[in-house]
PDB file of C-alpha atoms in Angstrom:
ATOM      1  CA  MET A  29      99.543  95.793  73.388  1.00 56.00           C
ATOM      2  CA  ALA A  30      98.139  92.862  75.332  1.00 57.00           C
ATOM      3  CA  THR A  31      94.475  92.131  74.818  1.00 60.00           C
ATOM      4  CA  ALA A  32      92.383  91.230  77.838  1.00 61.00           C
ATOM      5  CA  CYS A  33      90.546  87.943  77.577  1.00 66.00           C
ATOM      6  CA  HIS A  34      87.107  87.901  79.131  1.00 71.00           C
ATOM      7  CA  GLU A  35      85.223  84.666  79.621  1.00 80.00           C
ATOM      8  CA  GLN A  36      81.484  84.684  79.097  1.00 88.00           C
ATOM      9  CA  PRO A  37      79.181  84.635  82.150  1.00 88.00           C
ATOM     10  CA  ALA A  38      77.883  81.230  83.181  1.00 93.00           C
ATOM     11  CA  THR A  39      74.857  79.959  81.276  1.00 95.00           C
ATOM     12  CA  ALA A  40      71.689  78.587  82.817  1.00 96.00           C
ATOM     13  CA  ASN A  41      72.829  75.032  82.068  1.00 96.00           C
ATOM     14  CA  GLN A  42      76.296  75.552  83.520  1.00 96.00           C
ATOM     15  CA  THR A  43      74.663  76.925  86.647  1.00 97.00           C
ATOM     16  CA  ILE A  44      72.199  74.073  87.091  1.00 97.00           C
ATOM     17  CA  ASP A  45      75.014  71.580  86.432  1.00 97.00           C
ATOM     18  CA  ALA A  46      77.135  73.213  89.140  1.00 97.00           C
ATOM     19  CA  ILE A  47      74.234  72.933  91.603  1.00 98.00           C
ATOM     20  CA  VAL A  48      73.812  69.242  90.771  1.00 97.00           C
ATOM     21  CA  ASP A  49      77.562  68.623  91.010  1.00 97.00           C
ATOM     22  CA  GLU A  50      77.742  70.260  94.415  1.00 96.00           C
ATOM     23  CA  ALA A  51      74.760  68.261  95.649  1.00 96.00           C
ATOM     24  CA  GLY A  52      76.639  65.080  94.761  1.00 96.00           C
ATOM     25  CA  ARG A  53      73.590  62.836  94.424  1.00 95.00           C
ATOM     26  CA  ASP A  54      71.730  61.110  91.607  1.00 95.00           C
ATOM     27  CA  HIS A  55      68.227  61.898  92.849  1.00 96.00           C
ATOM     28  CA  ALA A  56      66.193  64.120  95.125  1.00 97.00           C
ATOM     29  CA  PRO A  57      64.280  62.172  97.801  1.00 96.00           C
ATOM     30  CA  LEU A  58      60.704  63.284  98.475  1.00 97.00           C
ATOM     31  CA  ARG A  59      58.266  61.904 101.013  1.00 95.00           C
ATOM     32  CA  LYS A  60      54.995  60.832  99.424  1.00 95.00           C
ATOM     33  CA  ALA A  61      53.327  63.177 101.911  1.00 94.00           C
ATOM     34  CA  PHE A  62      54.406  66.003  99.592  1.00 96.00           C
ATOM     35  CA  LEU A  63      51.880  64.594  97.101  1.00 96.00           C
ATOM     36  CA  GLN A  64      49.224  63.105  99.368  1.00 92.00           C
ATOM     37  CA  LYS A  65      48.055  63.747 102.902  1.00 83.00           C
ATOM     38  CA  PRO A  66      47.234  60.661 105.000  1.00 76.00           C
ATOM     39  CA  ASP A  67      43.820  59.068 104.519  1.00 68.00           C
ATOM     40  CA  SER A  68      40.969  61.081 105.983  1.00 62.00           C
ATOM     41  CA  GLU A  69      37.239  60.585 106.415  1.00 59.00           C
ATOM     42  CA  SER A  70      36.567  63.201 103.757  1.00 58.00           C
ATOM     43  CA  GLY A  71      38.602  61.259 101.197  1.00 60.00           C
ATOM     44  CA  TYR A  72      40.407  64.449 100.150  1.00 64.00           C
ATOM     45  CA  ARG A  73      44.160  63.996 100.141  1.00 73.00           C
ATOM     46  CA  GLY A  74      45.433  67.331  98.836  1.00 77.00           C
ATOM     47  CA  SER A  75      48.938  68.335  99.827  1.00 91.00           C
ATOM     48  CA  ALA A  76      51.679  70.948  99.711  1.00 94.00           C
ATOM     49  CA  MET A  77      52.257  70.124  96.060  1.00 96.00           C
ATOM     50  CA  ALA A  78      48.565  70.603  95.329  1.00 96.00           C
ATOM     51  CA  ASP A  79      48.636  74.015  97.001  1.00 95.00           C
ATOM     52  CA  LEU A  80      51.504  75.105  94.765  1.00 97.00           C
ATOM     53  CA  VAL A  81      49.862  73.693  91.642  1.00 97.00           C
ATOM     54  CA  ARG A  82      46.464  75.254  92.311  1.00 95.00           C
ATOM     55  CA  ALA A  83      48.179  78.603  92.881  1.00 95.00           C
ATOM     56  CA  GLY A  84      50.052  78.222  89.582  1.00 95.00           C
ATOM     57  CA  ASP A  85      53.291  78.711  91.513  1.00 97.00           C
ATOM     58  CA  SER A  86      55.652  77.480  88.816  1.00 97.00           C
ATOM     59  CA  LEU A  87      58.723  79.179  90.261  1.00 98.00           C
ATOM     60  CA  GLY A  88      57.963  78.042  93.803  1.00 98.00           C
ATOM     61  CA  LEU A  89      57.602  74.390  92.778  1.00 98.00           C
ATOM     62  CA  ARG A  90      60.782  74.346  90.667  1.00 98.00           C
ATOM     63  CA  LEU A  91      62.733  76.238  93.322  1.00 98.00           C
ATOM     64  CA  TYR A  92      61.606  73.878  96.066  1.00 98.00           C
ATOM     65  CA  LEU A  93      62.533  70.737  94.128  1.00 98.00           C
ATOM     66  CA  THR A  94      65.954  72.185  93.343  1.00 98.00           C
ATOM     67  CA  ALA A  95      66.500  73.101  96.997  1.00 98.00           C
ATOM     68  CA  VAL A  96      65.627  69.535  98.043  1.00 98.00           C
ATOM     69  CA  LEU A  97      68.247  68.256  95.608  1.00 98.00           C
ATOM     70  CA  LYS A  98      70.842  70.802  96.724  1.00 97.00           C
ATOM     71  CA  ALA A  99      70.444  70.471 100.514  1.00 97.00           C
ATOM     72  CA  SER A 100      71.931  67.001 100.527  1.00 94.00           C
ATOM     73  CA  SER A 101      73.414  66.681 104.019  1.00 94.00           C
ATOM     74  CA  PRO A 102      72.702  67.775 107.616  1.00 95.00           C
ATOM     75  CA  PRO A 103      71.639  70.364 108.632  1.00 96.00           C
ATOM     76  CA  TRP A 104      69.740  70.123 105.306  1.00 97.00           C
ATOM     77  CA  ASP A 105      70.276  73.714 104.277  1.00 97.00           C
ATOM     78  CA  THR A 106      71.624  75.659 101.321  1.00 96.00           C
ATOM     79  CA  ALA A 107      72.557  79.251 100.580  1.00 96.00           C
ATOM     80  CA  LEU A 108      73.164  80.697  97.132  1.00 96.00           C
ATOM     81  CA  PRO A 109      72.777  84.253  95.814  1.00 96.00           C
ATOM     82  CA  ALA A 110      69.310  84.926  94.403  1.00 97.00           C
ATOM     83  CA  PRO A 111      70.706  85.572  90.873  1.00 97.00           C
ATOM     84  CA  VAL A 112      72.194  82.055  90.876  1.00 98.00           C
ATOM     85  CA  TRP A 113      68.800  80.465  91.560  1.00 98.00           C
ATOM     86  CA  ALA A 114      67.205  82.766  88.980  1.00 98.00           C
ATOM     87  CA  ARG A 115      69.788  81.924  86.313  1.00 97.00           C
ATOM     88  CA  ALA A 116      69.579  78.181  86.997  1.00 98.00           C
ATOM     89  CA  LEU A 117      65.814  78.260  86.535  1.00 97.00           C
ATOM     90  CA  GLY A 118      66.034  80.142  83.262  1.00 95.00           C
ATOM     91  CA  ASN A 119      65.466  83.813  84.004  1.00 96.00           C
ATOM     92  CA  PRO A 120      67.154  85.685  81.128  1.00 94.00           C
ATOM     93  CA  GLN A 121      68.023  88.655  83.403  1.00 96.00           C
ATOM     94  CA  PRO A 122      68.972  86.912  86.645  1.00 96.00           C
ATOM     95  CA  THR A 123      70.672  89.924  88.243  1.00 96.00           C
ATOM     96  CA  SER A 124      67.720  92.263  87.734  1.00 97.00           C
ATOM     97  CA  LYS A 125      65.620  93.448  90.661  1.00 96.00           C
ATOM     98  CA  GLY A 126      62.636  91.692  89.145  1.00 97.00           C
ATOM     99  CA  ALA A 127      64.422  88.334  89.032  1.00 97.00           C
ATOM    100  CA  THR A 128      65.928  88.517  92.513  1.00 97.00           C
ATOM    101  CA  GLY A 129      62.660  89.829  93.923  1.00 97.00           C
ATOM    102  CA  ALA A 130      60.785  86.900  92.375  1.00 98.00           C
ATOM    103  CA  ILE A 131      63.173  84.442  94.034  1.00 98.00           C
ATOM    104  CA  SER A 132      62.748  86.137  97.404  1.00 97.00           C
ATOM    105  CA  LYS A 133      58.951  86.072  97.103  1.00 97.00           C
ATOM    106  CA  ALA A 134      59.020  82.400  96.081  1.00 98.00           C
ATOM    107  CA  TRP A 135      61.063  81.516  99.182  1.00 98.00           C
ATOM    108  CA  ARG A 136      58.535  83.430 101.291  1.00 97.00           C
ATOM    109  CA  ARG A 137      55.643  81.472  99.785  1.00 98.00           C
ATOM    110  CA  LEU A 138      57.435  78.181 100.416  1.00 98.00           C
ATOM    111  CA  GLU A 139      58.006  79.276 104.008  1.00 98.00           C
ATOM    112  CA  ASP A 140      54.308  80.111 104.322  1.00 97.00           C
ATOM    113  CA  HIS A 141      53.534  76.569 103.136  1.00 96.00           C
ATOM    114  CA  GLY A 142      55.702  75.172 105.945  1.00 97.00           C
ATOM    115  CA  LEU A 143      58.199  73.606 103.549  1.00 98.00           C
ATOM    116  CA  ILE A 144      61.305  75.651 104.414  1.00 98.00           C
ATOM    117  CA  ARG A 145      62.722  78.001 107.034  1.00 97.00           C
ATOM    118  CA  ARG A 146      64.606  81.141 105.985  1.00 96.00           C
ATOM    119  CA  SER A 147      67.477  82.925 107.693  1.00 94.00           C
ATOM    120  CA  ARG A 148      70.377  85.088 106.532  1.00 87.00           C
ATOM    121  CA  TYR A 149      73.928  83.988 105.748  1.00 85.00           C
ATOM    122  CA  ASN A 150      76.483  86.392 104.262  1.00 84.00           C
ATOM    123  CA  ARG A 151      73.684  88.579 102.880  1.00 85.00           C
ATOM    124  CA  MET A 152      72.067  85.564 101.210  1.00 88.00           C
ATOM    125  CA  ALA A 153      68.905  83.706 102.076  1.00 92.00           C
ATOM    126  CA  GLN A 154      69.843  80.509 103.876  1.00 96.00           C
ATOM    127  CA  ILE A 155      67.191  77.899 103.206  1.00 97.00           C
ATOM    128  CA  THR A 156      66.642  75.023 105.619  1.00 98.00           C
ATOM    129  CA  LEU A 157      64.339  72.202 104.582  1.00 98.00           C
ATOM    130  CA  LEU A 158      61.328  71.255 106.690  1.00 97.00           C
ATOM    131  CA  ARG A 159      59.217  68.114 106.320  1.00 96.00           C
ATOM    132  CA  GLU A 160      57.562  67.760 102.948  1.00 96.00           C
ATOM    133  CA  ASP A 161      54.060  67.487 104.427  1.00 93.00           C
ATOM    134  CA  GLY A 162      54.015  71.203 105.238  1.00 94.00           C
ATOM    135  CA  SER A 163      53.728  70.562 108.985  1.00 92.00           C
ATOM    136  CA  GLY A 164      56.685  72.846 109.744  1.00 94.00           C
ATOM    137  CA  GLN A 165      58.504  70.033 111.551  1.00 95.00           C
ATOM    138  CA  ASP A 166      62.257  69.639 111.246  1.00 96.00           C
ATOM    139  CA  TYR A 167      63.466  67.759 108.209  1.00 95.00           C
ATOM    140  CA  THR A 168      65.107  64.352 108.373  1.00 94.00           C
ATOM    141  CA  HIS A 169      66.193  62.260 105.425  1.00 93.00           C
ATOM    142  CA  PRO A 170      63.246  59.958 104.662  1.00 92.00           C
ATOM    143  CA  GLY A 171      65.629  57.052 104.147  1.00 85.00           C
ATOM    144  CA  ASP A 172      67.035  57.275 107.682  1.00 81.00           C
ATOM    145  CA  LYS A 173      66.539  53.720 108.975  1.00 73.00           C
ATOM    146  CA  ASP A 174      66.899  54.724 112.626  1.00 68.00           C
ATOM    147  CA  CYS A 175      63.665  56.720 112.752  1.00 68.00           C
ATOM    148  CA  ARG A 176      61.602  55.619 109.764  1.00 69.00           C
ATOM    149  CA  THR A 177      57.832  55.269 110.009  1.00 72.00           C
ATOM    150  CA  GLU A 178      55.109  54.759 107.412  1.00 68.00           C
ATOM    151  CA  ALA A 179      54.894  58.546 107.169  1.00 72.00           C
ATOM    152  CA  ASP A 180      58.454  58.499 105.805  1.00 82.00           C
ATOM    153  CA  ASP A 181      57.590  56.529 102.674  1.00 91.00           C
ATOM    154  CA  TYR A 182      59.342  58.336  99.864  1.00 94.00           C
ATOM    155  CA  PHE A 183      60.222  58.218  96.205  1.00 95.00           C
ATOM    156  CA  LYS A 184      63.197  59.404  94.184  1.00 95.00           C
ATOM    157  CA  VAL A 185      63.151  62.179  91.612  1.00 97.00           C
ATOM    158  CA  PRO A 186      65.960  61.282  89.170  1.00 96.00           C
ATOM    159  CA  VAL A 187      68.680  63.857  88.600  1.00 97.00           C
ATOM    160  CA  ALA A 188      67.658  63.676  84.931  1.00 96.00           C
ATOM    161  CA  LEU A 189      65.066  66.327  85.797  1.00 97.00           C
ATOM    162  CA  TRP A 190      67.962  68.798  86.090  1.00 98.00           C
ATOM    163  CA  ARG A 191      70.554  67.214  83.792  1.00 97.00           C
ATOM    164  CA  LEU A 192      68.470  66.433  80.708  1.00 96.00           C
ATOM    165  CA  GLY A 193      65.822  68.007  78.505  1.00 96.00           C
ATOM    166  CA  SER A 194      64.153  67.720  75.143  1.00 93.00           C
ATOM    167  CA  GLY A 195      67.335  68.781  73.357  1.00 87.00           C
ATOM    168  CA  GLY A 196      69.609  71.759  72.824  1.00 81.00           C
ATOM    169  CA  GLU A 197      69.683  73.991  75.888  1.00 85.00           C
ATOM    170  CA  GLY A 198      66.548  72.471  77.383  1.00 92.00           C
ATOM    171  CA  ARG A 199      66.337  70.997  80.866  1.00 96.00           C
ATOM    172  CA  TRP A 200      63.194  69.293  82.118  1.00 98.00           C
ATOM    173  CA  ILE A 201      63.147  71.325  85.353  1.00 98.00           C
ATOM    174  CA  ARG A 202      62.585  74.411  83.196  1.00 97.00           C
ATOM    175  CA  GLU A 203      60.703  72.896  80.234  1.00 97.00           C
ATOM    176  CA  LEU A 204      57.871  70.996  81.871  1.00 98.00           C
ATOM    177  CA  SER A 205      54.659  72.868  82.532  1.00 97.00           C
ATOM    178  CA  VAL A 206      53.274  72.886  86.074  1.00 98.00           C
ATOM    179  CA  PRO A 207      50.695  70.144  85.268  1.00 98.00           C
ATOM    180  CA  GLU A 208      53.392  68.051  83.589  1.00 98.00           C
ATOM    181  CA  LEU A 209      55.791  68.497  86.488  1.00 98.00           C
ATOM    182  CA  ALA A 210      53.075  67.630  89.008  1.00 98.00           C
ATOM    183  CA  MET A 211      52.116  64.458  87.169  1.00 98.00           C
ATOM    184  CA  LEU A 212      55.764  63.510  86.701  1.00 98.00           C
ATOM    185  CA  LEU A 213      56.120  63.604  90.495  1.00 97.00           C
ATOM    186  CA  VAL A 214      52.940  61.569  90.972  1.00 97.00           C
ATOM    187  CA  SER A 215      54.074  59.057  88.345  1.00 97.00           C
ATOM    188  CA  SER A 216      57.510  58.785  89.979  1.00 96.00           C
ATOM    189  CA  SER A 217      55.840  57.805  93.261  1.00 95.00           C
ATOM    190  CA  LEU A 218      53.938  54.902  91.655  1.00 94.00           C
ATOM    191  CA  ARG A 219      54.846  51.582  90.147  1.00 91.00           C
ATOM    192  CA  ASP A 220      54.976  50.854  86.449  1.00 93.00           C
ATOM    193  CA  GLU A 221      51.551  50.299  84.851  1.00 92.00           C
ATOM    194  CA  PHE A 222      49.776  52.420  87.439  1.00 94.00           C
ATOM    195  CA  TRP A 223      46.082  53.205  87.257  1.00 93.00           C
ATOM    196  CA  LEU A 224      45.029  56.823  87.729  1.00 93.00           C
ATOM    197  CA  PRO A 225      41.515  57.788  86.607  1.00 93.00           C
ATOM    198  CA  ILE A 226      41.618  61.551  86.161  1.00 94.00           C
ATOM    199  CA  GLU A 227      38.252  61.986  87.874  1.00 94.00           C
ATOM    200  CA  HIS A 228      39.885  60.817  91.111  1.00 93.00           C
ATOM    201  CA  ALA A 229      42.791  63.282  90.896  1.00 95.00           C
ATOM    202  CA  PRO A 230      41.031  65.958  93.016  1.00 93.00           C
ATOM    203  CA  ASP A 231      40.407  63.587  95.937  1.00 91.00           C
ATOM    204  CA  TRP A 232      43.615  61.597  95.666  1.00 93.00           C
ATOM    205  CA  TYR A 233      46.103  64.388  94.959  1.00 94.00           C
ATOM    206  CA  GLY A 234      44.230  67.674  95.363  1.00 94.00           C
ATOM    207  CA  VAL A 235      44.712  68.727  91.736  1.00 95.00           C
ATOM    208  CA  SER A 236      41.875  69.202  89.272  1.00 96.00           C
ATOM    209  CA  ALA A 237      40.943  66.549  86.739  1.00 97.00           C
ATOM    210  CA  ASP A 238      41.862  69.050  84.022  1.00 97.00           C
ATOM    211  CA  THR A 239      45.345  69.503  85.526  1.00 97.00           C
ATOM    212  CA  ALA A 240      45.855  65.747  85.700  1.00 97.00           C
ATOM    213  CA  GLN A 241      44.621  65.321  82.121  1.00 97.00           C
ATOM    214  CA  ARG A 242      46.885  68.051  80.756  1.00 98.00           C
ATOM    215  CA  GLY A 243      49.844  66.792  82.754  1.00 98.00           C
ATOM    216  CA  LEU A 244      49.527  63.177  81.637  1.00 97.00           C
ATOM    217  CA  ALA A 245      48.848  64.193  78.026  1.00 97.00           C
ATOM    218  CA  GLY A 246      51.850  66.519  78.049  1.00 98.00           C
ATOM    219  CA  LEU A 247      54.160  63.788  79.334  1.00 98.00           C
ATOM    220  CA  ARG A 248      52.901  61.467  76.610  1.00 97.00           C
ATOM    221  CA  THR A 249      53.463  64.138  73.940  1.00 97.00           C
ATOM    222  CA  ARG A 250      57.023  64.570  75.211  1.00 97.00           C
ATOM    223  CA  ASP A 251      57.497  60.773  75.001  1.00 96.00           C
ATOM    224  CA  LEU A 252      58.104  60.515  78.745  1.00 97.00           C
ATOM    225  CA  LEU A 253      55.031  58.427  79.550  1.00 96.00           C
ATOM    226  CA  ASP A 254      53.652  55.263  77.993  1.00 95.00           C
ATOM    227  CA  VAL A 255      49.970  54.291  78.187  1.00 93.00           C
ATOM    228  CA  ASP A 256      48.491  50.844  77.779  1.00 92.00           C
ATOM    229  CA  VAL A 257      44.800  51.112  76.860  1.00 84.00           C
ATOM    230  CA  ARG A 258      42.823  48.025  77.817  1.00 80.00           C
ATOM    231  CA  VAL A 259      39.192  47.303  77.001  1.00 80.00           C
ATOM    232  CA  LYS A 260      37.381  45.024  79.420  1.00 80.00           C
ATOM    233  CA  THR A 261      34.022  43.301  79.224  1.00 76.00           C
ATOM    234  CA  ALA A 262      31.473  44.986  81.501  1.00 73.00           C
ATOM    235  CA  PRO A 263      28.005  43.449  81.149  1.00 77.00           C
ATOM    236  CA  LEU A 264      26.316  46.144  83.253  1.00 71.00           C
ATOM    237  CA  SER A 265      27.781  49.160  81.442  1.00 75.00           C
ATOM    238  CA  PRO A 266      25.798  50.872  78.656  1.00 77.00           C
ATOM    239  CA  THR A 267      28.285  49.759  75.992  1.00 76.00           C
ATOM    240  CA  GLY A 268      29.079  46.377  77.523  1.00 76.00           C
ATOM    241  CA  ALA A 269      32.732  47.318  77.950  1.00 75.00           C
ATOM    242  CA  THR A 270      34.975  49.648  79.936  1.00 76.00           C
ATOM    243  CA  THR A 271      38.336  51.166  79.039  1.00 77.00           C
ATOM    244  CA  GLU A 272      41.181  51.638  81.465  1.00 84.00           C
ATOM    245  CA  HIS A 273      44.535  53.362  80.998  1.00 86.00           C
ATOM    246  CA  LEU A 274      47.674  51.981  82.642  1.00 93.00           C
ATOM    247  CA  TYR A 275      50.644  54.372  82.682  1.00 95.00           C
ATOM    248  CA  THR A 276      54.373  53.731  82.843  1.00 95.00           C
ATOM    249  CA  LEU A 277      57.099  56.362  82.967  1.00 96.00           C
ATOM    250  CA  LYS A 278      59.658  56.034  80.205  1.00 95.00           C
ATOM    251  CA  ALA A 279      63.398  56.716  80.308  1.00 93.00           C
ATOM    252  CA  PRO A 280      65.037  58.698  81.771  1.00 94.00           C
ATOM    253  CA  PHE A 281      62.457  58.746  84.565  1.00 94.00           C
ATOM    254  CA  GLY A 282      60.963  55.267  84.500  1.00 86.00           C
ATOM    255  CA  LEU A 283      61.235  51.691  83.279  1.00 67.00           C
ATOM    256  CA  THR A 284      63.192  50.836  86.389  1.00 52.00           C
ATOM    257  CA  GLY A 285      61.667  47.420  87.015  1.00 46.00           C
ATOM    258  CA  ARG A 286      58.919  48.702  89.311  1.00 46.00           C
ATOM    259  CA  ARG A 287      56.374  46.375  87.749  1.00 47.00           C
ATOM    260  CA  GLN A 288      53.052  45.953  89.520  1.00 43.00           C
ATOM    261  CA  ARG A 289      50.143  44.789  87.421  1.00 41.00           C
ATOM    262  CA  SER A 290      47.430  45.189  90.035  1.00 37.00           C
ATOM    263  CA  ARG A 291      45.637  48.381  89.097  1.00 39.00           C
ATOM    264  CA  ARG A 292      44.218  48.803  92.604  1.00 38.00           C
ATOM    265  CA  ARG A 293      47.736  48.987  93.985  1.00 39.00           C
ATOM    266  CA  GLY A 294      48.901  51.414  91.331  1.00 45.00           C
ATOM    267  CA  ALA A 295      47.646  54.798  92.490  1.00 55.00           C
ATOM    268  CA  LYS A 296      47.267  54.895  96.259  1.00 50.00           C
ATOM    269  CA  ARG A 297      43.992  56.401  97.311  1.00 47.00           C
TER     270      ARG A 297
END
């Protein structure tokens, strides 16, 4: 009697790899406006990312970044079954009502933030990207030379976020905590040896100093971020010296020759 051969269902890593393969790109482009609003008189430059971080919306942030990677060509949209997104992002029961419901609610929150537009396609949610600043305007690729402005300044999130991890079955898109993921994005937008005093994180990026501290410390613990501690003479300080920390992303996210030693040009205020 013939024995039926049944292949195992796709794993989380096979699913995320298939998403990356279909996207056909080595990075996800993100306007810096996702991290920082334009300068304002108040000095506060919180953003769509900050809203997600302050809300602790781990799933929403990871889902959005993956959608930006996946929607790689006009009309900048993507449609996959909810269990596929859930499995890719590590839900152990991706076909359950809880998992699919969580994906649906995350899309709704992203729509409320003005980052995507939802419609239906073959009983799936079709997700169309909107501008990263949360304005609700139509999306264009930030690298489009025909219509670029200063507001289109962008950075690249390496595909290593989805392809690699700390080892075994890990992938950084699933492993990093929300503070770590937020500070990885901030770090990716800056040059090597950037200066980012954590007390300025609330005004510059809209995240708390504690979030910035935990994110930077977590990246260092994971050996993804290098810090150069420099002590400078400061005659008017109580101790006569000040200490500054200059950060550089390590492989696979940094060390790409983006050297800029001027601390004032490191983290844009």
